[in-house]
mmCIF file of C-alpha atoms and ligand atoms in Angstrom:
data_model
loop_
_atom_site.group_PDB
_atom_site.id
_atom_site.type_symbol
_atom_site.label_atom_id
_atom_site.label_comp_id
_atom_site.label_asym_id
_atom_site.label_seq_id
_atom_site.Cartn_x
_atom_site.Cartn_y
_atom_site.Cartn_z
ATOM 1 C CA UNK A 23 -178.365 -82.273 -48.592
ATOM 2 C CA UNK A 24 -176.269 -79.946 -50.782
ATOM 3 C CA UNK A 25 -175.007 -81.621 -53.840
ATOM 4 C CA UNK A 26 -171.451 -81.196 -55.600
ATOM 5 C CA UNK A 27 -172.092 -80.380 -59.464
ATOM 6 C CA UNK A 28 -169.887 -82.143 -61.993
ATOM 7 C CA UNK A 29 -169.485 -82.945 -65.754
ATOM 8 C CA UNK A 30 -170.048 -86.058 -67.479
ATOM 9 C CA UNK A 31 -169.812 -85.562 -71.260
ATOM 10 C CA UNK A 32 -167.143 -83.680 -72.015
ATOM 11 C CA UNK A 33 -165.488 -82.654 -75.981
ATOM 12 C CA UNK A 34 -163.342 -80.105 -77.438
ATOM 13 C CA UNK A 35 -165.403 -78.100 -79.868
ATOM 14 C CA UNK A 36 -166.429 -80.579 -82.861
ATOM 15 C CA UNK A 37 -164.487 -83.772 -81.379
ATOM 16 C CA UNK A 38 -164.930 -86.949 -80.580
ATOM 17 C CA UNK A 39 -166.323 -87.186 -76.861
ATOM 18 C CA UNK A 40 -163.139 -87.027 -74.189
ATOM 19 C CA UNK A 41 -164.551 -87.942 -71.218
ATOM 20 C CA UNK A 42 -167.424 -89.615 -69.802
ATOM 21 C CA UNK A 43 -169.061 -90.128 -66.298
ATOM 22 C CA UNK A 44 -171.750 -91.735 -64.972
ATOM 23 C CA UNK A 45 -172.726 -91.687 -61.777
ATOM 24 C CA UNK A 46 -174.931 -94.141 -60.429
ATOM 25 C CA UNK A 47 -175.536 -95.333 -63.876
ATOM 26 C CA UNK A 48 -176.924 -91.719 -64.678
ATOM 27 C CA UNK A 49 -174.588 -89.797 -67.831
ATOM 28 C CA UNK A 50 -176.474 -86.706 -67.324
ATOM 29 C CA UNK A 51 -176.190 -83.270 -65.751
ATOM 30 C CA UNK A 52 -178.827 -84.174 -62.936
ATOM 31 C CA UNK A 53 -176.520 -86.631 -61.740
ATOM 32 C CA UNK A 54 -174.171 -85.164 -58.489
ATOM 33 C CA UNK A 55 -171.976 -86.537 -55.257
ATOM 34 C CA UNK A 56 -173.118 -85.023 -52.380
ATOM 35 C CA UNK A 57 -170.300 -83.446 -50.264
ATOM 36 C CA UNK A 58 -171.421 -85.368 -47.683
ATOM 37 C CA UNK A 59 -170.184 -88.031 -49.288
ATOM 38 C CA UNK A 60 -167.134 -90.220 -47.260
ATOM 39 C CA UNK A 61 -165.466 -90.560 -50.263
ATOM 40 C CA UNK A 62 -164.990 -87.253 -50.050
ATOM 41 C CA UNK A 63 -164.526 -86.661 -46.443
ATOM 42 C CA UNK A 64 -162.660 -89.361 -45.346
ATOM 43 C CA UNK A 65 -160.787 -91.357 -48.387
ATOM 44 C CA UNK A 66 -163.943 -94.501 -46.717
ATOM 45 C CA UNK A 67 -163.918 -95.730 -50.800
ATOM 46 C CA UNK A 68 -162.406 -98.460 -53.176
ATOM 47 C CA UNK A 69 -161.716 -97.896 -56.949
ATOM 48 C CA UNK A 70 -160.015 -99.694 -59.693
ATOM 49 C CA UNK A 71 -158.757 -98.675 -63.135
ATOM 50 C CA UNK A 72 -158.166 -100.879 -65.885
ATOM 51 C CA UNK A 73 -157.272 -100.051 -69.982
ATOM 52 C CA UNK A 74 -159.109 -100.960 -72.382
ATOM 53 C CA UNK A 75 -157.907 -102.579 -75.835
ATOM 54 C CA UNK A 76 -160.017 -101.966 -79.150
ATOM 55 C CA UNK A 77 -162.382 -100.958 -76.150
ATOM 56 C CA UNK A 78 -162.518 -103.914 -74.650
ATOM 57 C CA UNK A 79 -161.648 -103.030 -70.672
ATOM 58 C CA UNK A 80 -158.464 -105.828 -70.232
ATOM 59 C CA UNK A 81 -158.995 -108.198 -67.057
ATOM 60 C CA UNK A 82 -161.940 -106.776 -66.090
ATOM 61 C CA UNK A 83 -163.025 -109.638 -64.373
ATOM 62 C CA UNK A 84 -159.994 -109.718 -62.273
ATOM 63 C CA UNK A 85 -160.275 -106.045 -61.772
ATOM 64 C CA UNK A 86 -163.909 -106.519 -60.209
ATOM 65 C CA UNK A 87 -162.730 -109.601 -58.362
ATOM 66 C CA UNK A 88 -159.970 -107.301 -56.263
ATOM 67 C CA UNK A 89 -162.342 -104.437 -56.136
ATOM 68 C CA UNK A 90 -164.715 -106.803 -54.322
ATOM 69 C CA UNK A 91 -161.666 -107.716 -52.105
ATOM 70 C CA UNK A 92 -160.974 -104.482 -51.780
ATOM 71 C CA UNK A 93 -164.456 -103.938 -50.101
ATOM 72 C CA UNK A 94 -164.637 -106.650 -47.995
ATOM 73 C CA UNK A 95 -161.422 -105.428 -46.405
ATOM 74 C CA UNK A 96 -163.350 -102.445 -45.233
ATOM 75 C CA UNK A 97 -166.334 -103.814 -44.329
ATOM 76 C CA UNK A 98 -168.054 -101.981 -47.119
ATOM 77 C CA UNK A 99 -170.994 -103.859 -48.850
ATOM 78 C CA UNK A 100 -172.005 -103.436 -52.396
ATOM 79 C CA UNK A 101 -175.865 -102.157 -53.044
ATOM 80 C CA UNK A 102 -175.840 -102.915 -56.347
ATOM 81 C CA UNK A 103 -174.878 -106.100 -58.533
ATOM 82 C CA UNK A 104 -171.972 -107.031 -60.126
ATOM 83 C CA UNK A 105 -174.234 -107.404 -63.864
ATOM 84 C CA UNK A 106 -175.132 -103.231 -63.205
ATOM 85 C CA UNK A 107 -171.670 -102.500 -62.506
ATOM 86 C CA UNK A 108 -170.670 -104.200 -65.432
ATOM 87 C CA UNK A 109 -173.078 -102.645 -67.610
ATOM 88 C CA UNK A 110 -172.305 -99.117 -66.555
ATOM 89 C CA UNK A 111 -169.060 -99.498 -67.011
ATOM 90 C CA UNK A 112 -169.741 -100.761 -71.104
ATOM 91 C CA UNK A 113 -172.626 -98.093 -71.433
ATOM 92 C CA UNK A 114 -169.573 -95.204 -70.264
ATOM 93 C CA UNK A 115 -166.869 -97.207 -73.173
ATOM 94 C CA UNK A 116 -169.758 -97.206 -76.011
ATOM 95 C CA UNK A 117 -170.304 -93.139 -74.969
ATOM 96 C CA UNK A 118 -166.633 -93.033 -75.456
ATOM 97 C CA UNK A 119 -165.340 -93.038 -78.946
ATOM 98 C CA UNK A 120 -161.635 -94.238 -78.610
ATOM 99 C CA UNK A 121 -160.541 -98.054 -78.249
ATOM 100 C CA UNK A 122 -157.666 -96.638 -75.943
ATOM 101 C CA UNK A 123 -159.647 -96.313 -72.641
ATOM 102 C CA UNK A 124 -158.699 -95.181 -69.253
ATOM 103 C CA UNK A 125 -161.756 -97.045 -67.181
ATOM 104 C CA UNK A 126 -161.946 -95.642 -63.461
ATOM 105 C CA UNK A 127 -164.527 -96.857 -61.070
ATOM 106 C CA UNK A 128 -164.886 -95.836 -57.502
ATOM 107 C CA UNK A 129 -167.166 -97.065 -55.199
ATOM 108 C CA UNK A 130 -167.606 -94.651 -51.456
ATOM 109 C CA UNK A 131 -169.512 -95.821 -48.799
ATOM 110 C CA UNK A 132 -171.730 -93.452 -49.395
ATOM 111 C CA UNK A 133 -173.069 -90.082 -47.791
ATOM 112 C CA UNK A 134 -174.774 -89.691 -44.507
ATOM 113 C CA UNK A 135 -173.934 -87.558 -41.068
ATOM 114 C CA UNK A 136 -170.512 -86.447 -40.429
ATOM 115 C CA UNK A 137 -169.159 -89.175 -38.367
ATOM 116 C CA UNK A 138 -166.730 -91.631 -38.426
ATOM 117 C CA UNK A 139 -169.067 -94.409 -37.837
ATOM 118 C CA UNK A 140 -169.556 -96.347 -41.165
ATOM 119 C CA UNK A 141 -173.296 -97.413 -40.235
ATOM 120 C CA UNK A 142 -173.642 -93.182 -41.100
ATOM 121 C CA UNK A 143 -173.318 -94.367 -44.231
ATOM 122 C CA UNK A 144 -176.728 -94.602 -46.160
ATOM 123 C CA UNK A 145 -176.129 -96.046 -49.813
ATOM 124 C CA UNK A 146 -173.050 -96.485 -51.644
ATOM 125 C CA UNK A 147 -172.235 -93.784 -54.465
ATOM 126 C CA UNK A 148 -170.845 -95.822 -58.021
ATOM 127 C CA UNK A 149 -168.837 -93.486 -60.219
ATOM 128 C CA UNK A 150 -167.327 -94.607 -63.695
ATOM 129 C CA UNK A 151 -164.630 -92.129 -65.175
ATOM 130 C CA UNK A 152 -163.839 -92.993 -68.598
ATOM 131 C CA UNK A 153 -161.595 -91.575 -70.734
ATOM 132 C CA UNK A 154 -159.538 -91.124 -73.859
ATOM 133 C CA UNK A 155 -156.496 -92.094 -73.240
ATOM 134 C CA UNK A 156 -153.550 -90.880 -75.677
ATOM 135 C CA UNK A 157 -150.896 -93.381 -76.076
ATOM 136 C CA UNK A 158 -147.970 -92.546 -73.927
ATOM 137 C CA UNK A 159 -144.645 -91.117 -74.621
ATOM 138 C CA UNK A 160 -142.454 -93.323 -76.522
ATOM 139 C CA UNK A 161 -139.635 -92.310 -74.527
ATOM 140 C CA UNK A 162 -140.269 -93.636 -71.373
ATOM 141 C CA UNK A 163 -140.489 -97.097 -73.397
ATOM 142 C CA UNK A 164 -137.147 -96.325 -75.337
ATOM 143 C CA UNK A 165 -135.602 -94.560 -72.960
ATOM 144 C CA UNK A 166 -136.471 -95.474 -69.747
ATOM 145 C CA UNK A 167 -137.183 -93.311 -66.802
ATOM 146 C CA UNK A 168 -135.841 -92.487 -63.231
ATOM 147 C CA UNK A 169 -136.829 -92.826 -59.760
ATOM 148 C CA UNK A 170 -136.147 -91.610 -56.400
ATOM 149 C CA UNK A 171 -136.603 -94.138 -53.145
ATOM 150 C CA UNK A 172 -138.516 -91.320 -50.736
ATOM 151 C CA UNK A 173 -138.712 -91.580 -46.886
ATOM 152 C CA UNK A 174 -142.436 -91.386 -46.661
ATOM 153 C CA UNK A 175 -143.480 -95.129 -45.644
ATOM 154 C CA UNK A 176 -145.981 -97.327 -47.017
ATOM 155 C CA UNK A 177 -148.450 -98.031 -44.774
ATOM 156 C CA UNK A 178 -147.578 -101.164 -42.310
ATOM 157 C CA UNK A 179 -150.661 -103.873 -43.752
ATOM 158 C CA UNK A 180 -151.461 -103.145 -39.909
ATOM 159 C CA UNK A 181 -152.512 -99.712 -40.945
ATOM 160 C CA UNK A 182 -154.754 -99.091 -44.284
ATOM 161 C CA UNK A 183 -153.416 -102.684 -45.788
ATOM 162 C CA UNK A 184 -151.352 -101.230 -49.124
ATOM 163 C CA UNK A 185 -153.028 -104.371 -50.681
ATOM 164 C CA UNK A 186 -156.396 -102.812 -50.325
ATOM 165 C CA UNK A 187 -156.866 -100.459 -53.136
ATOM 166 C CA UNK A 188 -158.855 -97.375 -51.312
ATOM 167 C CA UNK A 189 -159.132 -93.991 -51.984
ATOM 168 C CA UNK A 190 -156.475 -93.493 -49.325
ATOM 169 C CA UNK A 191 -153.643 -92.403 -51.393
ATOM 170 C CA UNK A 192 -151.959 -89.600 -49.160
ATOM 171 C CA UNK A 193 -148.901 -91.157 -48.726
ATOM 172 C CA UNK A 194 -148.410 -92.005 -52.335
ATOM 173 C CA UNK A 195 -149.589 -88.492 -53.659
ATOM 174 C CA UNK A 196 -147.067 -86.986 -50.919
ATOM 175 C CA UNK A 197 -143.950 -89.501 -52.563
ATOM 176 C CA UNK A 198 -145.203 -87.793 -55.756
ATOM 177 C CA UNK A 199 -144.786 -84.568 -54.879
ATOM 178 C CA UNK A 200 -141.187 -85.122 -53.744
ATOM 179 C CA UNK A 201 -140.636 -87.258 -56.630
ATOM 180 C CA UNK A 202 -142.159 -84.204 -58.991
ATOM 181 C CA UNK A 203 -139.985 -81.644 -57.270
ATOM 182 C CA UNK A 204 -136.809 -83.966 -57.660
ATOM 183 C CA UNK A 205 -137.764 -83.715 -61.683
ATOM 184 C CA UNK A 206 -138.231 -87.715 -61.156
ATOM 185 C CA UNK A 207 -141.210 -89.587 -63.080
ATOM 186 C CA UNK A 208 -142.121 -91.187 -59.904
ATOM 187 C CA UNK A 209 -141.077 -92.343 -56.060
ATOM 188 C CA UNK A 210 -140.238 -95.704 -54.716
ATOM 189 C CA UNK A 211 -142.153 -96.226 -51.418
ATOM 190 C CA UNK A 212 -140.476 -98.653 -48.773
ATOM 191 C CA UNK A 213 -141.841 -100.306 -46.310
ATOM 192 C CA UNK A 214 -140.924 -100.063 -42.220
ATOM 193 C CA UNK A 215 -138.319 -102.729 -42.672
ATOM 194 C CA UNK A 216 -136.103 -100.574 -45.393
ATOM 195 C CA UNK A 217 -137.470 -103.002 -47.897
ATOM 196 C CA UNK A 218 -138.871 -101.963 -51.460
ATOM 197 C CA UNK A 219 -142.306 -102.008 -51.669
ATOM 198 C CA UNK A 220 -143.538 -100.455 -54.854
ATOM 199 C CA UNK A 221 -144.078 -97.486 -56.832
ATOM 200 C CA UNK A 222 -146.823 -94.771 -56.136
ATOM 201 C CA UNK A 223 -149.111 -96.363 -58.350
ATOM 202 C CA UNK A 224 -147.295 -99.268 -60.069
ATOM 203 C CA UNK A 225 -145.181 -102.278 -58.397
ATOM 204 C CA UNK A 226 -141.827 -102.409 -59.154
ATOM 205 C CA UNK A 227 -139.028 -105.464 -60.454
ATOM 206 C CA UNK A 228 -135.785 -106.152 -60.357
ATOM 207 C CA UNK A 229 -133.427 -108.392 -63.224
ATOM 208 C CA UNK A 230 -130.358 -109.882 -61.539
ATOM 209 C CA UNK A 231 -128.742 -112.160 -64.517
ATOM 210 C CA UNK A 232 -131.555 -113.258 -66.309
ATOM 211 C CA UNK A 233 -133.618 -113.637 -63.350
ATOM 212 C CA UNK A 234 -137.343 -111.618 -63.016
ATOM 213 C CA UNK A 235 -137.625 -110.625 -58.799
ATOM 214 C CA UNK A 236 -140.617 -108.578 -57.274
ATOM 215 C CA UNK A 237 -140.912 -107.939 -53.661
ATOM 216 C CA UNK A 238 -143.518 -110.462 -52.047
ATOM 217 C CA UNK A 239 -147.608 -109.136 -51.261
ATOM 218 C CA UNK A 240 -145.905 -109.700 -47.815
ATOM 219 C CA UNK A 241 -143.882 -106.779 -47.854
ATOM 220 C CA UNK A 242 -146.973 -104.374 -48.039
ATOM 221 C CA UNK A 243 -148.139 -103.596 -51.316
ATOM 222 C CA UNK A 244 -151.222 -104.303 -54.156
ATOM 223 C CA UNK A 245 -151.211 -107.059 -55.694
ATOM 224 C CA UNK A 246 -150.974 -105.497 -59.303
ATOM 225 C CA UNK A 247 -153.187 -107.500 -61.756
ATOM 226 C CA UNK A 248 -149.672 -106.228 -63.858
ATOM 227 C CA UNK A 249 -147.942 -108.086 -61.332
ATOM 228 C CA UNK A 250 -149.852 -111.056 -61.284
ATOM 229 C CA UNK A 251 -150.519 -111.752 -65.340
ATOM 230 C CA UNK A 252 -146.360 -111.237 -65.479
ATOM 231 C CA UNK A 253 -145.664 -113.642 -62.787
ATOM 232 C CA UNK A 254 -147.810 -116.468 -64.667
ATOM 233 C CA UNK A 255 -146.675 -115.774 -68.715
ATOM 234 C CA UNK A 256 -142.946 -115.196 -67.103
ATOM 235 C CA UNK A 257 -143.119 -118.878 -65.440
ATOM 236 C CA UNK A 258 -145.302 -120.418 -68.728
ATOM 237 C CA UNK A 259 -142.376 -118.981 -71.129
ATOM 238 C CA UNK A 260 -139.791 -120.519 -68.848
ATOM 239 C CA UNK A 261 -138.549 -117.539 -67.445
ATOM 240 C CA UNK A 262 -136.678 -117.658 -63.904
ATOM 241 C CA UNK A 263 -139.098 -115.485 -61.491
ATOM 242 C CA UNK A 264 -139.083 -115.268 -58.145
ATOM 243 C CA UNK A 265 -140.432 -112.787 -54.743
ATOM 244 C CA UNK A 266 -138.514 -112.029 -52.384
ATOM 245 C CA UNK A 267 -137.333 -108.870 -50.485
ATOM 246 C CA UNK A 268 -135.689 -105.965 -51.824
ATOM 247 C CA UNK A 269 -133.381 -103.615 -50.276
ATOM 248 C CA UNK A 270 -132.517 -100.310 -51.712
ATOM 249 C CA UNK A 271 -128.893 -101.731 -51.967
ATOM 250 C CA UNK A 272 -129.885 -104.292 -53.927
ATOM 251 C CA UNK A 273 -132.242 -102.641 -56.178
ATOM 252 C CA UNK A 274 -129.341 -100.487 -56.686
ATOM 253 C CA UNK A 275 -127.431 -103.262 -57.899
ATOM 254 C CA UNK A 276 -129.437 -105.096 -60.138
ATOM 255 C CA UNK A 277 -128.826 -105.237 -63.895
ATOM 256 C CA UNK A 278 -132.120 -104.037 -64.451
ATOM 257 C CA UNK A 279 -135.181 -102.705 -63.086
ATOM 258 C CA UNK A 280 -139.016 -101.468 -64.328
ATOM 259 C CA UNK A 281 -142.483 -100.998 -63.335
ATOM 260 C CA UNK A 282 -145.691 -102.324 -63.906
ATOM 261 C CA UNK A 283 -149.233 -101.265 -64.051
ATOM 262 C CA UNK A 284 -152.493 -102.005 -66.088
ATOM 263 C CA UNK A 285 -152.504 -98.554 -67.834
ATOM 264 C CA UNK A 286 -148.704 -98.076 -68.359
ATOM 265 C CA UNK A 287 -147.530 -101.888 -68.729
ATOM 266 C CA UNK A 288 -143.955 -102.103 -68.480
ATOM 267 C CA UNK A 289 -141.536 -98.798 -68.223
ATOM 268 C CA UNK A 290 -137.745 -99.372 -67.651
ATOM 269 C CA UNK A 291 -136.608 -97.524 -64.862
ATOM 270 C CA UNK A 292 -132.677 -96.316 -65.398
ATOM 271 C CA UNK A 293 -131.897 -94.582 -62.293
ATOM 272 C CA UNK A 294 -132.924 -94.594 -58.875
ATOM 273 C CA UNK A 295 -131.780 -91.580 -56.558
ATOM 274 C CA UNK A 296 -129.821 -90.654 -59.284
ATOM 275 C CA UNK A 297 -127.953 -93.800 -59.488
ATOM 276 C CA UNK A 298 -127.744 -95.598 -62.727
ATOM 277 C CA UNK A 299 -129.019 -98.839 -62.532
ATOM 278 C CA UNK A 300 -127.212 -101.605 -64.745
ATOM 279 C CA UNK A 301 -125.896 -99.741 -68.396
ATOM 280 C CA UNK A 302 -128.174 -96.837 -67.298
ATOM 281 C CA UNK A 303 -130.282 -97.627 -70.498
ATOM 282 C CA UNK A 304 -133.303 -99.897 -71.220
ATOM 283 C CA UNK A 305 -132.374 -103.727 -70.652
ATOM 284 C CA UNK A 306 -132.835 -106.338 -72.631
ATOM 285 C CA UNK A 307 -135.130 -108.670 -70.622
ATOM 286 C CA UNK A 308 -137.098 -106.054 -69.683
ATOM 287 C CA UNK A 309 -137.538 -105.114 -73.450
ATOM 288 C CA UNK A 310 -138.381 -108.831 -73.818
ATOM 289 C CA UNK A 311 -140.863 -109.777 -70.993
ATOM 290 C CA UNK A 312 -143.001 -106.575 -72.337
ATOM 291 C CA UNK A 313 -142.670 -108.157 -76.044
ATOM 292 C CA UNK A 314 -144.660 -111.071 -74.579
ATOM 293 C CA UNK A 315 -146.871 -109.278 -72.270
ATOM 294 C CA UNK A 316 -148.150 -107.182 -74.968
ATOM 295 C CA UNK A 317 -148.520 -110.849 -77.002
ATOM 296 C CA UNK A 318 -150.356 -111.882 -74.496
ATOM 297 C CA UNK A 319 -152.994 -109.176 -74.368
ATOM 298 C CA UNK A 320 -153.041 -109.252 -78.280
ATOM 299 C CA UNK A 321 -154.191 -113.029 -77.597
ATOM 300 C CA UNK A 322 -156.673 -112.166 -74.618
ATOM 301 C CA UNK A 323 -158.385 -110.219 -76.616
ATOM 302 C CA UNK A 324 -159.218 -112.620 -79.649
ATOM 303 C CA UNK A 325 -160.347 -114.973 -77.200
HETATM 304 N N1 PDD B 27 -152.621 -98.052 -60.084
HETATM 305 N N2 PDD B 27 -149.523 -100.313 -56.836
HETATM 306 C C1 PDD B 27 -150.354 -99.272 -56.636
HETATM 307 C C2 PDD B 27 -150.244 -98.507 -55.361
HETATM 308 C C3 PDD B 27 -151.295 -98.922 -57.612
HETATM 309 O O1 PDD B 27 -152.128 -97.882 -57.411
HETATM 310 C C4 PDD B 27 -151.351 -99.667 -58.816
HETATM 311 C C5 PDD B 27 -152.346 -99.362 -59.886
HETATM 312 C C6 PDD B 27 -150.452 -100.735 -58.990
HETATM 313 C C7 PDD B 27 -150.457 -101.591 -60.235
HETATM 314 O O2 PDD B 27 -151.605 -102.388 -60.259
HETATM 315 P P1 PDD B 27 -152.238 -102.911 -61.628
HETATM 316 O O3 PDD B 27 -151.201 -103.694 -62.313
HETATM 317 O O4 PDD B 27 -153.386 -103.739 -61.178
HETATM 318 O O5 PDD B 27 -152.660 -101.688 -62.430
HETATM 319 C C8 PDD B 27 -149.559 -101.043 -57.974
HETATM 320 C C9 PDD B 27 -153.597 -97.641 -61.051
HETATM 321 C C10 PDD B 27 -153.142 -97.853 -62.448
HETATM 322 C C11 PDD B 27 -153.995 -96.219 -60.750
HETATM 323 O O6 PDD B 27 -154.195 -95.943 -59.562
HETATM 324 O O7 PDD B 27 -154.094 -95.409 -61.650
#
């Protein structure tokens, strides 16, 4: 089989290493993906991406836990162990000299004949991307950033379950590009109902009052590990939080409104379609709940 050459150390001239990858726990230039893989053909993988802090990758166990979901979901089945996953992934963050990390690992099915069958399938292919990751622009913390609600669907959790995290992102790379050529940072993907489901790759809250809302895993969506850590410190620091349903109206309406995701945390979002959502500025409990998530990580990571 033909095999699909790639890089895996990679620095500017005289710096630091940028980017590593290891592939089946190989970081050298022998290592490949064939093209046969159904990764690659047909979107047949899982992946997950957390941050790391002072290099330490935050959550990983409940990272690994949903990727593991993620598989059984599709039927796939791991042929290697959750210790050599782990240690791949820490063997890529030593290679890497940064404590800001972006930590990407995708798991395919693996190669075999062209056919949709899965038992084609021979072994699965493991691929770490690590990564540098510069700190992002202050502006979308201080300033906030806007969003357009676009028509293409999230899938029904009949289809490719949204709360699967695959390498099926078609949809969400399609809301992108009509998010990108609307000069918006990003699209807000609804389900078949009309109701909000989240962003292209973050899940998305509402403030009404003082009160914290997210659309329910119901609605079709992941369960962001964001999502989930925000739910619990919101409720432990007595903060009113609830799921429920969305509507574009009343996302529209609320006095405030962000997103969440492991590698961005929490950006205020200050206009949707346009339409200014509360002062059109930054709120103030969304300035506050990201205060005390980033406290919390702080004290995760002394622990
Ligand atoms: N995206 N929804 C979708 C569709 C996502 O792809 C992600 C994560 C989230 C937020 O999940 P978490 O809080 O666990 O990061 C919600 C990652 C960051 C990515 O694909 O790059």
């Amino acid at each position: 089989m033909k095999k699909l050459g790639t890089f895996f150390l990679k620095a500017t001239k005289g710096l630091a290493i940028k980017e590593v990858v290891s592939i089946n726990g190989q970081i050298d230039s022998k290592a490949a993906i064939s093209v046969f893989d159904r990764g690659f053909l047909y979107g047949d993988s899982v992946y997950e991406v957390t941050l790391t802090y002072n290099k330490i990758p935050f959550l990983l166990d409940e990272h690994l836990d949903r990727l593991y979901r993620s598989a059984r979901s599709i039927h796939m089945e791991f042929s290697f162990s959750r210790e050599e996953l782990i240690k791949d992934i820490n063997n890529v963050i030593e290679k890497l000299e940064g404590d800001r990390q972006y930590i990407r690992v995708i798991v395919t099915r693996g190669a075999g004949e062209i056919n949709l069958d899965p038992s084609a399938a021979t072994k699965n292919n493991l691929v770490i991307i690590g990564r540098n990751l510069p700190e992002y622009p202050i502006s979308w913390y201080e300033k906030g950033v806007s969003m357009i609600i676009t028509d293409i669907l999230r899938n029904s959790k009949r289809s490719m379950d949204p709360g699967v995290k695959s390498g099926n992102y078609l949809n969400n790379v399609l809301a992108m590009a009509e998010a990108k050529e609307k000069k918006a940072f990003d699209a807000i993907m609804l389900n078949y109902k009309g109701n909000i489901t989240e962003g292209t790759t973050s899940n998305i809250w509402i403030v009404e009052g003082s009160r914290f809302v997210t659309p329910p895993l119901d609605a079709g969506l992941l369960g962001g590990i964001t999502r989930k850590t925000l739910l619990l410190i919101a409720s432990k620091n007595n903060l009113s939080v609830s799921e429920e349903n969305i509507s574009p109206e009343r996302l529209k309406a609320a006095d405030e409104c962000f997103l969440t995701s492991s590698t961005k945390e929490i950006v205020p979002i200050i206009s949707v379609d346009d339409c200014p959502i509360g002062t059109g500025t930054p709120g103030p409990h969304t300035k506050s709940l990201h205060k005390i998530y980033k406290k919390f990580v702080q004290e995760s990571l002394k622990k």
